[in-house]
Every structure is written in C-alpha cells, then in structure tokens.
CSV table of C-alpha atoms in Angstrom, one decimal:
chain,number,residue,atom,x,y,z
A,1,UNK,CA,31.7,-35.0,-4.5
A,2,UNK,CA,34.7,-32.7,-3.4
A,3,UNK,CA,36.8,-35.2,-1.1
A,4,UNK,CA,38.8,-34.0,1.9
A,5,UNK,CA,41.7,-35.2,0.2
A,6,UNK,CA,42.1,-36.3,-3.0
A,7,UNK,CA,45.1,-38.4,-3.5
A,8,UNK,CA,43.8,-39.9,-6.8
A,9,UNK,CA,43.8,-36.2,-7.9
A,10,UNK,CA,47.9,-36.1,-7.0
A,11,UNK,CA,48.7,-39.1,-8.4
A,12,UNK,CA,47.4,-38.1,-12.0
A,13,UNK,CA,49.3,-34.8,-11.7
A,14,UNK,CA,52.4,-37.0,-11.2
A,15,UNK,CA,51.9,-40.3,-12.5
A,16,UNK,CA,54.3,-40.5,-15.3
A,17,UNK,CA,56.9,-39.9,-12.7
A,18,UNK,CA,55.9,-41.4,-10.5
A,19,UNK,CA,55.4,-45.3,-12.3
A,20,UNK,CA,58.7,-44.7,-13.4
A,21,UNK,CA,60.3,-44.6,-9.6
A,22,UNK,CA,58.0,-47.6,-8.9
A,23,UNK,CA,59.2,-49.7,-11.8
A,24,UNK,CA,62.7,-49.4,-11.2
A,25,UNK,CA,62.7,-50.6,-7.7
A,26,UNK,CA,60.3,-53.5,-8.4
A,27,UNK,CA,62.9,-54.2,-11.9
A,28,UNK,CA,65.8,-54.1,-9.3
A,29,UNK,CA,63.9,-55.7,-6.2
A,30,UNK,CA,66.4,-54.3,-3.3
A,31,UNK,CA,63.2,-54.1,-1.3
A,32,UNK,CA,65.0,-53.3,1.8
A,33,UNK,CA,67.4,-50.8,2.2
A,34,UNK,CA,67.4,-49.7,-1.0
A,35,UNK,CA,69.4,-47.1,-2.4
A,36,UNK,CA,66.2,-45.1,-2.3
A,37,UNK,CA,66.4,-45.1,1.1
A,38,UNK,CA,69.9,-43.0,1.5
A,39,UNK,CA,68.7,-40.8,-1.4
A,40,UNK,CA,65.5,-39.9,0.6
A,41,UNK,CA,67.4,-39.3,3.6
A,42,UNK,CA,69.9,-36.7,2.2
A,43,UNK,CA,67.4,-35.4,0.5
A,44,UNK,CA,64.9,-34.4,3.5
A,45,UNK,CA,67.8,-33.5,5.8
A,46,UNK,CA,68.3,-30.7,2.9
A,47,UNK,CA,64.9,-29.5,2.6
A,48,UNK,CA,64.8,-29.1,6.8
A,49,UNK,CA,67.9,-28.0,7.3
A,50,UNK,CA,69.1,-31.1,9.9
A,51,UNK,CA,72.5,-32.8,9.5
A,52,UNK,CA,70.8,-35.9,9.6
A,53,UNK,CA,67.3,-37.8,8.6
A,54,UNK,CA,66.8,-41.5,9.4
A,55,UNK,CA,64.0,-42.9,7.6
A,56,UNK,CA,61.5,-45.1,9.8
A,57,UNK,CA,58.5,-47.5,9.2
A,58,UNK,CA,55.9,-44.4,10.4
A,59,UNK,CA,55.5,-41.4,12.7
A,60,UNK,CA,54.3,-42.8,15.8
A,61,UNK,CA,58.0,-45.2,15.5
A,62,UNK,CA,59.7,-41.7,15.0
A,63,UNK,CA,58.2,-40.4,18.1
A,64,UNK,CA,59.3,-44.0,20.1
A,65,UNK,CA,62.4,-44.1,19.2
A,66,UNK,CA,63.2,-40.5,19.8
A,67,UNK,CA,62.3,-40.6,22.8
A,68,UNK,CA,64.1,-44.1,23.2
A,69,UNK,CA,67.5,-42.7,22.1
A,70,UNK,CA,66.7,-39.8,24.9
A,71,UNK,CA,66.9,-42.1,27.4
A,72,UNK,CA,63.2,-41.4,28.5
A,73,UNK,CA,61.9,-44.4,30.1
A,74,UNK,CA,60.0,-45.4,33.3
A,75,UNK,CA,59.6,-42.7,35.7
A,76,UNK,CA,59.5,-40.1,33.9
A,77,UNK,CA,57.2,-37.9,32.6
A,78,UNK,CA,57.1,-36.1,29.3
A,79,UNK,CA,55.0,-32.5,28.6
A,80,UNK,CA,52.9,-32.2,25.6
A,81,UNK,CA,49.1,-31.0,24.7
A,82,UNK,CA,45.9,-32.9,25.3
A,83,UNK,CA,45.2,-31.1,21.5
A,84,UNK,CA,46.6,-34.0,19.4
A,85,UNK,CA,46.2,-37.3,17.7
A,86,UNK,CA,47.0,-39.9,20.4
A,87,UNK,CA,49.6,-41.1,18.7
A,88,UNK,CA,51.7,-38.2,20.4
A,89,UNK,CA,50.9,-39.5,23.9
A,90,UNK,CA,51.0,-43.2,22.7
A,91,UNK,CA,54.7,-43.3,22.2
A,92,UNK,CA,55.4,-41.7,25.7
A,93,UNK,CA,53.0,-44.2,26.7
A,94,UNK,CA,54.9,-46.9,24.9
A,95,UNK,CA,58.5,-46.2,26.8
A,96,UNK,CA,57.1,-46.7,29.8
A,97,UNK,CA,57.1,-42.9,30.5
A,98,UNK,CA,54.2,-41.0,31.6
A,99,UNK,CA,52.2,-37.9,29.4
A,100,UNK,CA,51.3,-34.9,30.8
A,101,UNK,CA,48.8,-33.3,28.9
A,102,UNK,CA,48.2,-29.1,29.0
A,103,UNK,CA,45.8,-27.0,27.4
A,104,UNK,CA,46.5,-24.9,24.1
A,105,UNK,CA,45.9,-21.8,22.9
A,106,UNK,CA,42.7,-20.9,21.5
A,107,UNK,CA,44.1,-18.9,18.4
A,108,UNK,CA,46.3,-21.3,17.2
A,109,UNK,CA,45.7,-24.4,18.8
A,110,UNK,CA,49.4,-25.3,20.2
A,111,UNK,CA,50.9,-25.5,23.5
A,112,UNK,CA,51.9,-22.0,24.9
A,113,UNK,CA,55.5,-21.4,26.9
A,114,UNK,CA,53.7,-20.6,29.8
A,115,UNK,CA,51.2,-23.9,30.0
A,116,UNK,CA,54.4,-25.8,29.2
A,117,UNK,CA,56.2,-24.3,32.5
A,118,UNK,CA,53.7,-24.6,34.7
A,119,UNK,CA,53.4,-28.1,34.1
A,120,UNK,CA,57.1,-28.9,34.8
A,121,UNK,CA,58.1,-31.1,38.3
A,122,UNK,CA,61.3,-32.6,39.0
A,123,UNK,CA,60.4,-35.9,36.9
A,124,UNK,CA,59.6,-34.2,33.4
A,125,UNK,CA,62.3,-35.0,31.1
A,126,UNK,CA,61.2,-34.0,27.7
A,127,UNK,CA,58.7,-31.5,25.9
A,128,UNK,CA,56.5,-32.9,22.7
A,129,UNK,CA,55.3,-29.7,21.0
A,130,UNK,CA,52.7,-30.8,18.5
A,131,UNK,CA,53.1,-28.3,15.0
A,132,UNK,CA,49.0,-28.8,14.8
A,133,UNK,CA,47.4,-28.6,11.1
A,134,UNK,CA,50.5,-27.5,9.5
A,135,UNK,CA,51.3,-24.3,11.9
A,136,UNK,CA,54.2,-24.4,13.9
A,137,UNK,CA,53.9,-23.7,17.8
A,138,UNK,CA,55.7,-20.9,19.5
A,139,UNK,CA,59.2,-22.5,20.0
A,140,UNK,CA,61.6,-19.5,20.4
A,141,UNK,CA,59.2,-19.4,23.7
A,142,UNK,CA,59.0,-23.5,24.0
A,143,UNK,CA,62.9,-23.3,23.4
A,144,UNK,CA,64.2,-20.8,26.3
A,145,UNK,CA,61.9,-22.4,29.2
A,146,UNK,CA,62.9,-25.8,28.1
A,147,UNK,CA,66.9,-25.2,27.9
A,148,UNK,CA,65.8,-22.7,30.7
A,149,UNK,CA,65.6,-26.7,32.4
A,150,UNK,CA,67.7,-28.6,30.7
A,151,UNK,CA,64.6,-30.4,29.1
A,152,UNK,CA,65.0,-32.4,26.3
A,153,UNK,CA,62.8,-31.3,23.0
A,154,UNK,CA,61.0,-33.1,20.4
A,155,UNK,CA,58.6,-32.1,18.0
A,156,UNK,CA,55.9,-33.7,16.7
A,157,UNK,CA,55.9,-32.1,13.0
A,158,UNK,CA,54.1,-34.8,11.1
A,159,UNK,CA,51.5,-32.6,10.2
A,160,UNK,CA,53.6,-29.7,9.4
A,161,UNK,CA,56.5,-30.5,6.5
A,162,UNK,CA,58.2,-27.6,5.3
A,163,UNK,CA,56.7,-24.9,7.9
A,164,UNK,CA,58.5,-22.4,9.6
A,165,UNK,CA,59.0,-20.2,12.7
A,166,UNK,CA,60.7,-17.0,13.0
A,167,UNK,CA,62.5,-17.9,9.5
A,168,UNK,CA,63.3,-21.3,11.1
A,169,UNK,CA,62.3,-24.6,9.6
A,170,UNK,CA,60.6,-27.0,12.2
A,171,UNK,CA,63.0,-29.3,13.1
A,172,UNK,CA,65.9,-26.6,13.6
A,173,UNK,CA,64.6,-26.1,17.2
A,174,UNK,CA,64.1,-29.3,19.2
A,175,UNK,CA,67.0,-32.1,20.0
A,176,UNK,CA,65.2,-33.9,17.7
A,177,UNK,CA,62.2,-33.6,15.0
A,178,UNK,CA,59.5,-36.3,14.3
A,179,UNK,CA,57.6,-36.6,10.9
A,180,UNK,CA,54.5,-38.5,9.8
A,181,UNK,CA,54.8,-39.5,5.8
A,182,UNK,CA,51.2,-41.4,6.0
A,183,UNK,CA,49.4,-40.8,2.7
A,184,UNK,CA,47.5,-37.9,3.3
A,185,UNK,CA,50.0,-35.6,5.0
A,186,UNK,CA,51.1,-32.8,2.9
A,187,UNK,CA,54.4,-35.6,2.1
A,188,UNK,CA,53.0,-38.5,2.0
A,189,UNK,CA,53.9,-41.8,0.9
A,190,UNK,CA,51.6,-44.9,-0.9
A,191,UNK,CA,51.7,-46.5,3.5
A,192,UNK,CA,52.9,-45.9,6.6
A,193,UNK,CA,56.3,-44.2,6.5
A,194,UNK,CA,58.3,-42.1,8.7
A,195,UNK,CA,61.4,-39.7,9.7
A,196,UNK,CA,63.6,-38.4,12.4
A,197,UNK,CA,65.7,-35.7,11.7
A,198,UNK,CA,68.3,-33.9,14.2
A,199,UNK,CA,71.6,-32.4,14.6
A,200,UNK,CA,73.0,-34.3,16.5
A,201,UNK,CA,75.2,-37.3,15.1
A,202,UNK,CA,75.4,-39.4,18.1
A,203,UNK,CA,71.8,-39.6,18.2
A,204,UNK,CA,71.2,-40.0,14.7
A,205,UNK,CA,73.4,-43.0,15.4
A,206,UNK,CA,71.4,-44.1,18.3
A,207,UNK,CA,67.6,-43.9,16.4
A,208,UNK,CA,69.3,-45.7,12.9
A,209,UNK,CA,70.2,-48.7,15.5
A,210,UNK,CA,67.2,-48.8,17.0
A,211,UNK,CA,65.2,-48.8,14.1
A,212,UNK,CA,67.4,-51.8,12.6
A,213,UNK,CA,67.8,-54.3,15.6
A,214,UNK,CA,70.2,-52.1,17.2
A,215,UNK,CA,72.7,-52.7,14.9
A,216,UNK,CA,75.4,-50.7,12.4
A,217,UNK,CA,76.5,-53.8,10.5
A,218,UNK,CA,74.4,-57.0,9.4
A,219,UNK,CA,74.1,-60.0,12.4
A,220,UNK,CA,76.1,-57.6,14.9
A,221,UNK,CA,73.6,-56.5,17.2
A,222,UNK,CA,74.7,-54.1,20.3
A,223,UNK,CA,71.4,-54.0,22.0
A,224,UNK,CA,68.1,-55.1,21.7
A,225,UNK,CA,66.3,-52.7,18.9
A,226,UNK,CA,63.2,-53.3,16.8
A,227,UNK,CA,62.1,-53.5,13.4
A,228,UNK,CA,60.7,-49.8,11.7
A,229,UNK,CA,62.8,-49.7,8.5
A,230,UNK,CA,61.6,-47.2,5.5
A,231,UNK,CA,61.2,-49.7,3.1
A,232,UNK,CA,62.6,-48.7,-0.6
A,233,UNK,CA,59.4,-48.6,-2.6
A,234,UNK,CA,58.3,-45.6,0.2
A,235,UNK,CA,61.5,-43.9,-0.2
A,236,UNK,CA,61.2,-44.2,-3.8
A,237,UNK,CA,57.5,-42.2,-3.9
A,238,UNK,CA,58.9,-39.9,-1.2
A,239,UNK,CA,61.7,-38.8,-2.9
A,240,UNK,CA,59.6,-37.9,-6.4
A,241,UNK,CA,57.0,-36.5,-3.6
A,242,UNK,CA,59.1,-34.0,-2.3
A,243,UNK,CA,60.2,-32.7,-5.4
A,244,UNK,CA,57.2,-31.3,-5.6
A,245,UNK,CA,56.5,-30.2,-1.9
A,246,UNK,CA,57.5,-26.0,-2.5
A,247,UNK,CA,55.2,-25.8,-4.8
A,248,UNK,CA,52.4,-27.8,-3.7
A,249,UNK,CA,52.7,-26.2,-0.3
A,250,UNK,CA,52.2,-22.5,-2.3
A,251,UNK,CA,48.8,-23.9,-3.4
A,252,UNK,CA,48.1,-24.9,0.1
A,253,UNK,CA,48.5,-21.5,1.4
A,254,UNK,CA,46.9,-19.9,-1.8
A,255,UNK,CA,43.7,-21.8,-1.4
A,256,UNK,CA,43.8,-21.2,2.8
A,257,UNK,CA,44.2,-17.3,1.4
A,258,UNK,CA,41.1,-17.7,-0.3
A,259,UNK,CA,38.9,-19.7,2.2
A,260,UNK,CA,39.6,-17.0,4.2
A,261,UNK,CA,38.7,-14.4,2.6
A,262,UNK,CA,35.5,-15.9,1.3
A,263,UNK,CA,34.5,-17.0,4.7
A,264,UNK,CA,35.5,-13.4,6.7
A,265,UNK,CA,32.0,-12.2,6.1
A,266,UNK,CA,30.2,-14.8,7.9
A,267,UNK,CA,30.7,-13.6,11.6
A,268,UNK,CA,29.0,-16.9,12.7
A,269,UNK,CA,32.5,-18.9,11.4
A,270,UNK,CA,35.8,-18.8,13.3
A,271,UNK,CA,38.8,-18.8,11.2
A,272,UNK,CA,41.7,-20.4,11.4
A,273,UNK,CA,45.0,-17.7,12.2
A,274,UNK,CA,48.2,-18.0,11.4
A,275,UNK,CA,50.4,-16.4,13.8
A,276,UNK,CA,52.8,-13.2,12.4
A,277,UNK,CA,55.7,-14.8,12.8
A,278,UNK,CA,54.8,-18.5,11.3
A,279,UNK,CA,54.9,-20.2,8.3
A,280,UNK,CA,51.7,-22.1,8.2
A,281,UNK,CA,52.2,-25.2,5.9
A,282,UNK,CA,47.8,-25.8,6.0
A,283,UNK,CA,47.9,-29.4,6.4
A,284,UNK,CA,44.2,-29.1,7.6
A,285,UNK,CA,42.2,-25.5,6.7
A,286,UNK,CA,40.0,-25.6,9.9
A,287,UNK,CA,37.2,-24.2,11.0
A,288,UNK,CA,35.0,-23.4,14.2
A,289,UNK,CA,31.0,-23.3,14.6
A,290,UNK,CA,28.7,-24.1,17.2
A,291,UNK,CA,26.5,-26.2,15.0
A,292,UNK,CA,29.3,-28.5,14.1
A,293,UNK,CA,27.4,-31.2,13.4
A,294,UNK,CA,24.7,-29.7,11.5
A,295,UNK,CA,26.8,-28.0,9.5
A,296,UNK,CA,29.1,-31.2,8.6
A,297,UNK,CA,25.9,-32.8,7.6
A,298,UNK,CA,24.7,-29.9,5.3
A,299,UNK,CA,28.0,-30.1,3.5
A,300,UNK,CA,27.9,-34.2,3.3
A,301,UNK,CA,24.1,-33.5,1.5
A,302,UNK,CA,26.0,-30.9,-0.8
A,303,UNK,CA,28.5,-33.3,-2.3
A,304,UNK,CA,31.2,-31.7,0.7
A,305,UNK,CA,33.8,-33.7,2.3
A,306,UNK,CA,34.7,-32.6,5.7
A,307,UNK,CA,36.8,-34.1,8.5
A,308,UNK,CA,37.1,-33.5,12.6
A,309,UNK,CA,41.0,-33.6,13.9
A,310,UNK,CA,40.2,-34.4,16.9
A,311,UNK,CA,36.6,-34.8,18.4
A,312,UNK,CA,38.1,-36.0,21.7
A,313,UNK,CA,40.8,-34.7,23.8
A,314,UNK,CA,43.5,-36.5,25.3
A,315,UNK,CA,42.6,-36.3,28.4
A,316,UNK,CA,39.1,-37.5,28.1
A,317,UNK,CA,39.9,-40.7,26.5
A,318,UNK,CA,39.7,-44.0,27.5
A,319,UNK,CA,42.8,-45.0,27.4
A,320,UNK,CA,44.0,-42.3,29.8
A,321,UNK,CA,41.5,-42.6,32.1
A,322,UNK,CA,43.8,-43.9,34.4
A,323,UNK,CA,45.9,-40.5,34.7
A,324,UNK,CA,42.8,-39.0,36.3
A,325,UNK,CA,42.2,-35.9,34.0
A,326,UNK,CA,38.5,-34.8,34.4
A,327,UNK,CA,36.1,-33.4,32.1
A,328,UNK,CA,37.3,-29.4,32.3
A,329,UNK,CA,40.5,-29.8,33.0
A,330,UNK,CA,41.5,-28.4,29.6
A,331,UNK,CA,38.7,-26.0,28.3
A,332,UNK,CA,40.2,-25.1,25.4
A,333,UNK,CA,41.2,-28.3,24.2
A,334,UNK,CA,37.8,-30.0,25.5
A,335,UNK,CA,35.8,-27.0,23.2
A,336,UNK,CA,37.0,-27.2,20.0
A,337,UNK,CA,36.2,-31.3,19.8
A,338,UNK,CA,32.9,-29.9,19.8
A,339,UNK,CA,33.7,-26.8,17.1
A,340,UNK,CA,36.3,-28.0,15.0
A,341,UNK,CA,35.5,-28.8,11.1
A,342,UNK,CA,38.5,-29.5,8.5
A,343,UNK,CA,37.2,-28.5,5.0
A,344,UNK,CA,38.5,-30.1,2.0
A,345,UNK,CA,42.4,-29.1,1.2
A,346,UNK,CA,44.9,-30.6,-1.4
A,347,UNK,CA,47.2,-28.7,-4.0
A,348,UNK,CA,44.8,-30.3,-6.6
A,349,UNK,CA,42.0,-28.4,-5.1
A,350,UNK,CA,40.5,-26.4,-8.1
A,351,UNK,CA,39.2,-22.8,-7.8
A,352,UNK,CA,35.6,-24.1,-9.0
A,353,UNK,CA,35.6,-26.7,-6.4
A,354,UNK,CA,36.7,-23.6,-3.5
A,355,UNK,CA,33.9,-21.5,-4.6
A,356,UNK,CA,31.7,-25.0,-4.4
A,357,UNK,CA,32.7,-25.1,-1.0
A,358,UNK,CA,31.9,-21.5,-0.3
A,359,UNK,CA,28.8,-21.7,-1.3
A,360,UNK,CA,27.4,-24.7,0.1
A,361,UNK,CA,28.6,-22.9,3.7
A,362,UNK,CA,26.5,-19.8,2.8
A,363,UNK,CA,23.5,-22.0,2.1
A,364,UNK,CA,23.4,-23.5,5.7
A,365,UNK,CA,20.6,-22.6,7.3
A,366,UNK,CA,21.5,-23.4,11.0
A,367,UNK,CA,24.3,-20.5,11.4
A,368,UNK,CA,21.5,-18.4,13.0
C-alpha cells in the first residue's frame, strides 16, 4: 500500500535526530515554555523572512488571534475563498465577525484580485488569502487592491511553508502570516501546533499576549487572553523538522515534475499548474477527472492512497447555511469538490512507488 502520506517513512529518515531532541526535553522537563520554544521561533522568523514568529497551540488559534490582535470583531466582515478547509472561515466565525466567501480561479485554485474587490462593502476589514496545496495566490494583485482600501491582510499559509511569489516568501506580503504545523503539512509537528509571523512588533506583541492569558510577565494579566501556547516537546520536533524543510521541499517539487510529466499524456486528467511567477511548495499534488470517484476507488483496489481537499465548499456547508449562499453561487469552487483527487506525496516518496502510481492511473478503465 502506497499511503498519502507516510510520516512513519519521515520519521525513520530522521529518527536518530530526532529521539535525541525528544530525550532532552523529557530529561529536562520544562514542558512549557521551553527554551525550544524561543529557538523555534527565531528560527522560522529566519527561514520566512518576518521580524517576528510567535509559536501557538495550532493554525486555526493562528488565524483567531490574528485577526484578534486586528481588532476584527462583531460587525465586520472579512473576504476570503469558499475553496478552503473551514478552518479559515471558522476563526472569522469565532471573533464574532462575518466570512465572505468568493470563488477562485480555475487554474490555480486561489482567490483572484478581482473576485476579492468586487466583494468589498464598507464593513469588510480584512482579506484571508488561502496559499491552497502549497501554491501561493496572486498577492502583488491581493496586495495593491487591499492597501488600495486600507484592508488589513492575512494569509492563510498553513499549507504552503517555504513558497514563494514573485521571489517573495509568503508571509512577506500580508500584515500578518498564519501557519498550520499539524503532522502532515509539509512542517509538521508529532500534534497540533502553530505560528504567526509578521513584521510588525506591536502586533507580535499583541498575538504573544493573547496566546498566554494576555500577559508579558507571569500572574500580570492586561486583558483577558486564552490559552494556545507551543508547547516545548512541538518546538523541539519543529526545530529538527525544519532543518530539513529545503531539501525535502526539492523532492516535493521533483516528484510533482515527474507526475506531471507521466500524467501529460492522458488528456482525460487535469493537472495541476503552477503559476510563472510562483514557487509551488506541493503540499498536495492534485488532480482533476470527471470520474472522481471511480477513479479513487480503482486506485484504493491497486494498493493507492488518495485524498479529496475539499469535497464541499464553503458555502454549501451546514454550518454556513445561515449566510444564505446557494448552490451555484461559486461554480468553480462548487466543481472541483466533485473533480478534485490528491495522489500520494511525501519527500520519502520513492521513484518505484511514482511509477506505481502511474501505472495504476493508466489501468483505469472508466477515463473513457
């Protein structure tokens, strides 16, 4: 069986490293706040290219309390794509703030400038674009409309560590930058872990109190915060993790090179495409074909691990039924639930196991 992801796989490439990091923070048992912790952040400020990285408990916290230390609260209403894991519109959600969800472009799956404009009123204070599978969107475009109206950016890169745009690593463009670290993301940690990085000191300030019991020194508290602490064993994993990110990011994209080009002569596939001026990072290698379905199954039967990120749009589910989107609202969006197959990708992923992959596609009989 060839898994989606194999983190067993990455753990044996590392493990002598790896147990070592564990051992010493279980031999020294600072738990919490850790000197881990500080080491981590310097460390991923460095590879982005922020000023500042707070660690947090996970990515949806990161989004929350960005948006938080924005002052984006009841009343206002926040633009991003009906294209992403709910946990994008759940943090709006969660401030008391209101999503507003636009369609995406069918070539690379992310919000466009001009969807994002359109959608503007006079209560939209911030933009969430979503860097979806590991390709950033179009944010020299995002960028000038929303400075254009003094709208606050964040993006939503926890699929997308170490891409880049125009030369410019995501994170370099927003107000601030929100990152995912759950296991399977191209950084990922042994739980739920999270980031924020920005620029901008005073709000670095503002997300490290929050995330702490809004506070800067221990039983001093200057407004009510919460709990979403990177705990030290995470930071510890994260930091020998990253080490390794360049390089297993260059397999990522080597084995993306070579899907591609194995799966450009079936006409019935769509490809995924990485726009000229991107650095696509390949979190997710995926896919489009009318028999979906059919075609998932075939590859289960062949030993084929797939995935679907996301069979339903934002707009369509439950939860947001009460925003009164309609089915057709966002075609594009709406389509690809229906089209979309992630194939298996991981740095580990062995040129035998591509070609396995390959050629369980080009058996399916259903492409007709």
């Amino acid at each position: 069986m060839i898994p989606l992801v194999d983190l067993k796989a990455q753990y044996r490439s590392i493990k002598e490293e790896m147990d070592s990091a564990i051992q010493s923070v279980l031999e020294r048992t600072q738990f919490i706040n850790g000197p881990e912790v500080s080491e981590f952040e310097k460390n991923f400020a460095e590879f982005c290219g922020s000023k500042h990285a707070v660690g947090v408990g996970n990515g949806t916290d990161a989004l929350i309390l960005a948006l938080d230390a924005l002052a984006v609260g009841s009343g206002d209403e926040v633009i991003t794509t009906a294209n992403t894991f709910i946990a994008t519109a759940e943090a709006i959600s969660a401030v008391g703030a209101t999503p507003v969800f636009i369609d995406v472009d069918p070539r690379h799956f992310n919000m466009t400038a001009s969807g994002f404009e359109e959608a503007i009123t006079p209560r939209t204070k911030s933009v969430i674009p979503v860097h979806l599978y590991g390709q950033p969107a179009p944010m020299n475009e995002i960028s000038e409309v929303a400075n254009r109206h003094n709208i606050k950016i964040i993006e939503d890169s926890a699929q997308a560590h170490g891409a880049s745009y125009t030369g410019n690593p995501v994170g370099t463009w927003g107000d601030v930058t929100c990152f995912s670290f759950y296991p399977s993301k191209n950084l990922g940690a042994y739980g739920d872990a999270g980031a924020v990085i920005t620029n901008d000191s005073g709000l670095a300030t503002a997300i490290r109190m929050r995330k702490d019991h809004g506070r800067t020194q221990k039983y001093t508290h200057d407004f009510v915060g919460t709990n979403s602490r990177l705990d030290t064993m995470q930071a510890a994993i994260l930091n020998v993790k990253l080490g390794h990110l360049t390089e297993w990011t260059d397999r990522r994209r080597a084995i993306a090179d070579v899907y591609t080009a194995a799966l450009s002569e079936f006409d019935w596939i769509g490809l995924p495409k990485a726009m000229e001026d991107a650095r696509h990072v390949y979190h997710l290698y995926v896919i489009q074909v009318d028999q979906r379905d059919a075609l998932q199954k075939h590859l289960a039967d062949s030993g084929v691990g797939t995935g679907v990120h996301y069979p339903i749009a934002l707009n369509l589910q439950p939860a947001y039924s009460h925003l009164g989107y309609k089915q057709g609202d966002f075609p594009v969006s709406e389509s690809l639930g229906d089209r979309i197959l992630s194939l298996p990708m991981y740095p580990e992923l062995t040129d035998e196991q591509i070609q396995q992959v390959v050629g369980a596609i080009a058996t399916f009989s259903g492409n007709s």
